[in-house]
Coordinates of C-alpha atoms in Angstrom, one line a residue:
V1 CA 163.8 191.2 286.8
V2 CA 166.7 190.4 284.9
G3 CA 165.8 187.3 283.5
C4 CA 162.6 189.0 282.4
R5 CA 164.2 191.7 280.6
G6 CA 166.8 189.0 278.9
A7 CA 163.8 187.1 277.9
A8 CA 161.8 190.4 276.7
L9 CA 164.9 191.0 274.4
V10 CA 165.1 187.5 273.0
S11 CA 161.6 187.4 272.3
S12 CA 162.0 191.3 270.9
R13 CA 164.8 190.0 268.4
W14 CA 162.9 187.2 267.3
L15 CA 160.1 188.7 266.6
H16 CA 162.6 191.5 264.5
D17 CA 163.9 188.5 262.7
A18 CA 160.4 186.7 262.0
Q19 CA 159.0 190.1 260.5
Y20 CA 162.4 190.9 258.3
Q21 CA 162.2 186.9 257.5
V22 CA 158.7 187.8 256.0
R23 CA 159.6 190.6 254.1
Q24 CA 162.4 189.1 252.6
D25 CA 160.0 185.9 251.8
G26 CA 157.6 188.7 250.3
A27 CA 160.3 190.2 248.3
S28 CA 161.6 187.1 247.1
R29 CA 157.9 185.8 245.8
A30 CA 157.3 189.0 244.0
Q31 CA 160.8 189.0 242.4
E32 CA 159.8 185.2 241.0
Q33 CA 156.1 186.6 239.9
Q34 CA 157.6 189.7 237.9
D35 CA 157.3 188.4 234.5
P36 CA 160.2 190.5 232.2
F37 CA 157.6 190.9 229.5
E38 CA 155.1 192.3 231.8
L39 CA 157.2 194.8 233.7
V40 CA 157.4 196.6 230.1
A41 CA 153.7 195.4 228.6
D42 CA 152.4 199.1 228.8
E43 CA 155.3 200.5 226.9
L44 CA 155.5 197.6 224.4
S45 CA 151.7 198.3 223.5
L46 CA 152.5 201.7 222.8
L47 CA 155.7 201.3 220.9
A48 CA 153.5 198.8 218.7
N49 CA 150.8 201.4 218.1
R50 CA 153.6 203.9 217.4
L51 CA 155.5 201.0 215.0
R52 CA 152.1 200.5 212.8
S53 CA 152.0 204.3 212.3
M54 CA 155.8 204.6 211.2
V55 CA 155.3 201.6 208.7
A56 CA 152.4 203.3 206.9
A57 CA 152.7 204.1 203.3
E58 CA 151.0 206.0 200.6
V59 CA 151.0 202.8 198.4
P60 CA 148.3 200.3 199.6
K61 CA 150.2 197.4 198.1
L62 CA 153.5 198.6 200.2
A63 CA 151.5 199.5 203.3
S64 CA 150.1 196.2 203.4
A65 CA 153.2 194.5 203.3
A66 CA 155.3 196.8 205.2
E67 CA 152.4 196.4 207.9
Y68 CA 152.5 192.7 207.7
F69 CA 154.5 191.8 210.9
F70 CA 153.2 194.8 212.6
K71 CA 149.5 193.7 212.7
V72 CA 148.1 193.0 215.7
G73 CA 148.6 189.5 216.7
A74 CA 151.6 189.1 214.2
E75 CA 154.0 191.0 216.0
G76 CA 155.4 188.0 217.8
K77 CA 156.8 187.8 221.4
R78 CA 158.8 191.6 220.8
F79 CA 162.1 190.2 222.0
R80 CA 164.5 193.0 221.2
P81 CA 162.1 196.0 222.2
T82 CA 161.7 194.0 225.7
V83 CA 165.4 193.7 226.1
L84 CA 166.0 197.4 225.2
L85 CA 163.0 198.6 227.4
L86 CA 164.5 196.8 230.6
M87 CA 167.8 198.1 229.9
A88 CA 167.0 201.6 229.9
S89 CA 165.3 201.1 233.2
A90 CA 168.7 199.0 234.5
L91 CA 170.9 202.1 233.1
K92 CA 168.6 204.8 234.6
F93 CA 170.8 208.1 235.2
P94 CA 170.1 210.0 238.7
L95 CA 170.0 213.4 237.7
S96 CA 171.3 216.2 239.5
E97 CA 169.0 216.7 242.6
S98 CA 169.5 220.2 242.4
T99 CA 167.4 220.2 239.1
E100 CA 163.8 221.3 239.9
G101 CA 161.0 218.4 240.6
G102 CA 159.1 219.4 237.1
V103 CA 162.3 220.0 234.9
L104 CA 163.5 216.5 236.4
S105 CA 160.3 214.8 235.1
I106 CA 160.8 216.5 231.7
L107 CA 163.8 215.4 231.2
A108 CA 163.1 211.8 232.3
D109 CA 160.5 211.9 230.3
K110 CA 162.3 213.0 226.8
L111 CA 165.3 210.5 227.8
R112 CA 162.8 207.4 227.8
T113 CA 161.2 208.5 224.5
R114 CA 164.3 208.6 222.8
Q115 CA 165.1 205.3 224.3
Q116 CA 161.8 204.1 222.9
N117 CA 163.0 205.1 219.6
I118 CA 166.0 203.0 219.7
A119 CA 163.7 200.2 220.5
E120 CA 161.1 201.0 217.1
I121 CA 164.2 201.2 215.4
T122 CA 165.8 198.2 216.1
E123 CA 162.5 196.4 215.7
M124 CA 161.8 198.1 211.9
I125 CA 165.4 196.9 211.4
H126 CA 165.2 193.3 212.6
V127 CA 162.1 192.5 210.7
A128 CA 162.9 194.0 207.6
S129 CA 166.1 191.5 207.8
L130 CA 163.2 188.9 208.2
L131 CA 161.8 189.9 205.2
H132 CA 165.0 189.7 203.4
D133 CA 166.3 186.2 204.3
D134 CA 163.0 184.8 203.9
V135 CA 163.2 185.9 200.5
L136 CA 166.8 184.5 200.2
D137 CA 165.9 181.0 202.0
D138 CA 163.0 180.8 199.8
A139 CA 160.9 180.5 203.2
D140 CA 157.3 179.4 203.5
T141 CA 156.1 180.4 206.9
R142 CA 157.6 182.9 209.7
R143 CA 156.2 183.4 213.2
G144 CA 153.3 180.7 212.5
V145 CA 151.9 182.3 209.8
S146 CA 153.0 182.7 205.9
S147 CA 155.9 184.3 204.9
L148 CA 155.0 187.4 202.8
N149 CA 157.3 186.4 200.1
L150 CA 154.6 183.6 199.7
I151 CA 151.9 185.7 199.8
M152 CA 153.4 189.0 197.8
G153 CA 156.1 187.4 196.2
N154 CA 159.5 188.4 196.2
K155 CA 159.9 191.6 194.5
L156 CA 157.4 193.4 197.0
S157 CA 158.6 191.5 199.9
V158 CA 162.2 193.3 199.1
L159 CA 160.9 196.7 198.6
A160 CA 158.9 196.1 202.3
G161 CA 162.3 195.8 203.4
D162 CA 163.9 198.3 202.5
F163 CA 160.9 200.7 202.9
L164 CA 161.3 199.4 206.7
L165 CA 164.7 200.1 206.8
S166 CA 164.5 203.6 205.3
R167 CA 161.6 204.7 207.9
A168 CA 164.2 203.4 210.4
C169 CA 167.0 205.8 209.1
V170 CA 164.4 208.8 209.3
A171 CA 163.6 207.9 212.8
L172 CA 167.0 207.3 213.7
A173 CA 168.4 210.8 211.8
A174 CA 165.5 212.4 214.2
L175 CA 167.6 211.8 217.4
G176 CA 170.5 213.6 216.3
N177 CA 173.1 211.7 217.9
T178 CA 176.1 210.7 215.4
E179 CA 177.4 208.0 217.5
V180 CA 174.1 205.9 218.2
V181 CA 173.3 207.0 214.1
S182 CA 176.6 205.3 213.7
L183 CA 176.1 202.3 215.8
M184 CA 173.1 201.2 214.2
A185 CA 174.2 201.9 210.7
T186 CA 177.0 199.3 211.7
A187 CA 174.5 196.7 212.9
V188 CA 172.8 196.9 209.5
E189 CA 176.3 196.8 207.6
H190 CA 176.7 193.1 209.8
L191 CA 173.4 192.0 209.1
V192 CA 174.2 192.5 205.2
T193 CA 177.9 190.9 206.3
G194 CA 176.7 188.3 207.9
E195 CA 174.1 187.2 205.3
T196 CA 176.7 186.9 202.8
M197 CA 178.9 185.5 204.8
Q198 CA 176.4 182.4 205.0
I199 CA 175.8 181.9 201.5
S200 CA 179.2 182.5 200.2
T201 CA 181.3 180.2 202.3
S202 CA 184.3 178.3 201.3
R203 CA 184.6 174.3 202.5
E204 CA 187.5 175.5 205.1
Q205 CA 185.2 178.6 206.3
R206 CA 182.0 176.2 206.7
Q207 CA 183.8 173.7 209.4
S208 CA 185.3 176.5 211.2
M209 CA 183.9 177.5 214.5
E210 CA 185.4 181.1 215.0
Y211 CA 184.0 181.7 211.1
Y212 CA 180.3 180.4 212.5
L213 CA 180.3 182.3 215.6
Q214 CA 181.7 185.5 213.8
K215 CA 179.0 185.1 211.1
T216 CA 176.4 184.7 214.0
Y217 CA 177.4 187.7 215.8
Y218 CA 176.7 189.5 212.4
K219 CA 173.3 187.8 211.9
T220 CA 171.9 188.1 215.2
A221 CA 174.0 189.6 218.1
S222 CA 175.2 192.8 216.3
L223 CA 171.6 194.6 216.2
I224 CA 170.9 193.5 219.5
S225 CA 174.5 194.5 221.3
N226 CA 175.0 197.9 219.6
S227 CA 171.0 198.7 220.7
C228 CA 171.7 198.1 224.0
K229 CA 174.8 200.3 223.5
A230 CA 172.6 203.0 222.2
V231 CA 170.3 203.4 224.8
A232 CA 173.4 203.8 227.4
I233 CA 175.1 206.6 225.3
L234 CA 171.8 208.4 225.0
A235 CA 171.5 208.3 229.1
G236 CA 174.9 209.8 228.9
H237 CA 176.9 207.0 230.5
T238 CA 180.7 206.9 230.6
A239 CA 182.2 204.3 228.0
E240 CA 182.9 201.6 230.4
V241 CA 179.1 201.3 231.0
S242 CA 177.9 201.8 227.7
M243 CA 180.2 198.8 226.6
L244 CA 178.9 196.6 229.5
A245 CA 175.6 197.1 228.2
Y246 CA 177.3 195.8 224.7
E247 CA 178.5 192.9 226.4
Y248 CA 175.1 192.0 227.6
G249 CA 173.5 192.4 224.1
R250 CA 176.6 190.6 222.3
N251 CA 176.5 187.5 224.9
L252 CA 172.9 187.5 224.7
G253 CA 172.3 187.6 221.4
L254 CA 175.1 184.4 220.8
A255 CA 173.6 182.5 223.7
F256 CA 169.9 182.8 221.8
Q257 CA 171.1 181.5 218.5
L258 CA 172.8 178.9 219.5
I259 CA 169.7 177.3 221.0
D260 CA 167.8 178.1 217.9
D261 CA 170.7 176.2 216.5
V262 CA 169.6 173.2 219.0
L263 CA 166.3 173.5 218.6
D264 CA 166.3 173.6 215.0
F265 CA 167.5 169.7 215.3
T266 CA 165.0 169.0 218.4
G267 CA 162.2 171.2 218.3
T268 CA 160.1 170.8 221.3
S269 CA 161.6 167.1 221.7
A270 CA 164.8 166.2 223.5
S271 CA 165.0 163.6 220.4
L272 CA 167.6 164.7 217.3
G273 CA 165.5 164.7 214.3
K274 CA 162.3 166.3 215.5
G275 CA 163.2 170.0 214.7
S276 CA 162.5 171.5 211.2
L277 CA 166.1 170.8 210.1
S278 CA 165.7 174.0 208.5
D279 CA 169.7 175.0 208.8
I280 CA 170.9 171.6 207.2
R281 CA 168.2 171.3 204.4
H282 CA 169.6 175.0 203.2
G283 CA 173.2 173.4 203.7
I284 CA 174.0 175.6 206.8
I285 CA 176.1 173.9 209.4
T286 CA 175.9 175.2 213.0
A287 CA 178.0 174.9 216.2
P288 CA 176.1 171.0 217.1
M289 CA 177.4 169.4 213.7
L290 CA 180.8 171.7 213.5
Y291 CA 181.5 170.3 217.2
A292 CA 180.2 166.6 215.8
I293 CA 183.0 166.9 212.8
E294 CA 185.2 167.4 215.2
E295 CA 184.7 164.5 217.2
F296 CA 183.7 162.0 213.6
P297 CA 185.8 163.8 210.9
Q298 CA 184.3 161.6 208.7
L299 CA 181.2 163.4 209.0
Q300 CA 182.9 166.2 207.1
E301 CA 182.7 163.8 203.6
V302 CA 178.7 164.0 204.3
V303 CA 178.8 167.6 204.5
D304 CA 180.7 168.1 201.3
R305 CA 178.2 166.0 199.5
G306 CA 175.4 168.3 200.6
F307 CA 172.1 167.5 201.9
D308 CA 169.9 167.5 198.4
N309 CA 169.8 163.7 199.3
S310 CA 167.6 163.0 202.4
A311 CA 169.7 159.9 203.1
N312 CA 173.4 162.4 203.7
I313 CA 170.6 164.2 206.0
E314 CA 170.0 160.8 208.0
I315 CA 173.5 160.3 208.0
A316 CA 174.7 163.4 209.4
L317 CA 172.1 163.1 211.9
D318 CA 173.2 159.7 212.8
Y319 CA 176.8 161.1 213.3
L320 CA 175.5 164.2 215.4
R321 CA 173.6 161.7 217.8
K322 CA 176.6 159.9 218.7
S323 CA 178.6 162.7 219.2
R324 CA 178.1 165.7 222.0
G325 CA 177.5 168.2 219.4
I326 CA 173.8 168.8 221.3
E327 CA 175.2 169.1 224.8
R328 CA 178.6 171.2 223.9
T329 CA 176.5 173.4 221.9
K330 CA 174.3 174.2 225.2
E331 CA 177.5 174.5 227.5
L332 CA 179.0 176.7 224.8
A333 CA 175.3 179.2 225.4
R334 CA 175.3 178.8 228.9
E335 CA 179.3 180.3 228.8
H336 CA 177.3 183.4 226.8
A337 CA 174.9 183.5 229.4
D338 CA 177.1 183.8 232.1
R339 CA 179.2 186.5 230.6
A340 CA 175.8 188.5 229.9
V341 CA 174.7 188.0 233.2
K342 CA 178.7 189.2 234.4
A343 CA 177.9 192.2 232.7
I344 CA 174.7 193.3 234.2
E345 CA 176.1 192.3 237.7
S346 CA 179.4 195.0 236.6
L347 CA 176.9 197.9 236.3
P348 CA 177.4 200.3 238.7
D349 CA 175.7 200.1 242.2
S350 CA 172.1 201.2 242.9
D351 CA 169.7 201.4 245.3
D352 CA 166.7 202.4 242.9
E353 CA 164.7 199.5 243.5
D354 CA 162.8 199.8 239.8
V355 CA 166.9 199.9 238.2
L356 CA 167.5 196.5 240.3
T357 CA 163.9 195.0 239.2
S358 CA 165.1 195.7 235.4
R359 CA 168.4 194.1 236.1
R360 CA 167.0 190.9 237.8
A361 CA 164.6 191.2 234.6
L362 CA 167.4 191.1 232.0
I363 CA 168.9 188.2 233.8
D364 CA 166.1 186.4 233.7
I365 CA 165.7 186.8 230.3
T366 CA 169.0 185.7 229.8
E367 CA 167.8 181.8 231.5
R368 CA 165.1 182.0 229.3
A369 CA 166.7 182.3 226.3
I370 CA 168.9 179.1 227.0
T371 CA 166.2 177.1 228.8
R372 CA 163.8 177.5 225.7
T373 CA 162.3 174.9 224.2
K374 CA 160.9 176.5 220.7

């Protein structure tokens, strides 16, 4: 009898363990199958429609210009709104249980709408910066289509960017939160500062990694980091939690740009010189080349001569091939990605599955940012 009971107990435990393992395997598969962009796809669709209405203008030409990158099919991946919507879910603040159900739902919906507004404002600021950048860079394409300045001219492109910034300011003022307004205004200031740093560098600054990373923060990471912080502030989180949101955005933005710098040299291929070489053709020295100069100081003479002559580009690429510039840039991107992940892992504990799913998605986005090939 004892033997039968023992066998039954072992069998029961085995069945329990097996069932638990099945559940765990199923959960793991579900996590693996959840695309971060799909998690917020419905909200992104609503945001896209709202953005199109927000950038409508009375003057037909201005309306056409302002709507250029908000048209269906031209929106891009909507990377920043995706990150911000996921951050909003990752920081979901449990409201007091004493609050009535109906009131609880209304408060939660109102907060989510305000956080969606941050995503919309961020996207308008970002697109405005792209329009201005394309004019400064005399670019022909953007997101796989002809740039607005190529189609409508520089003047209208600049005005369209200004118009988007003004609409972003109106939406920002409507939130009525002075701290958030200050954060987003700082991000706009940083965009201008970063672009100015890029076009007015001295010889010493051009070969400084510290200067390069500061410029990269201003041009790329400040907007997403301050937007993430704004999402946390609107939810009423502590300064510590808000700073973790900021650190995630900062390090994600830096990692993203560092990989962009690599792809400018490699494109979809692992071979150097297969990318667009846009930066070097514009005389912009990025991380891979800075690391190459560290290894081969004589490369600095080539950089100083400029790259109007294609022969100088080939010489620089040759030095880059012999160096660990690409590898070291990828390693630096990985360091920042790891810091972004650590920020998410340092957020307050939660047993809310939506919160946990969103945090996993933010970590997934970080990995995608540094392993992408385009």
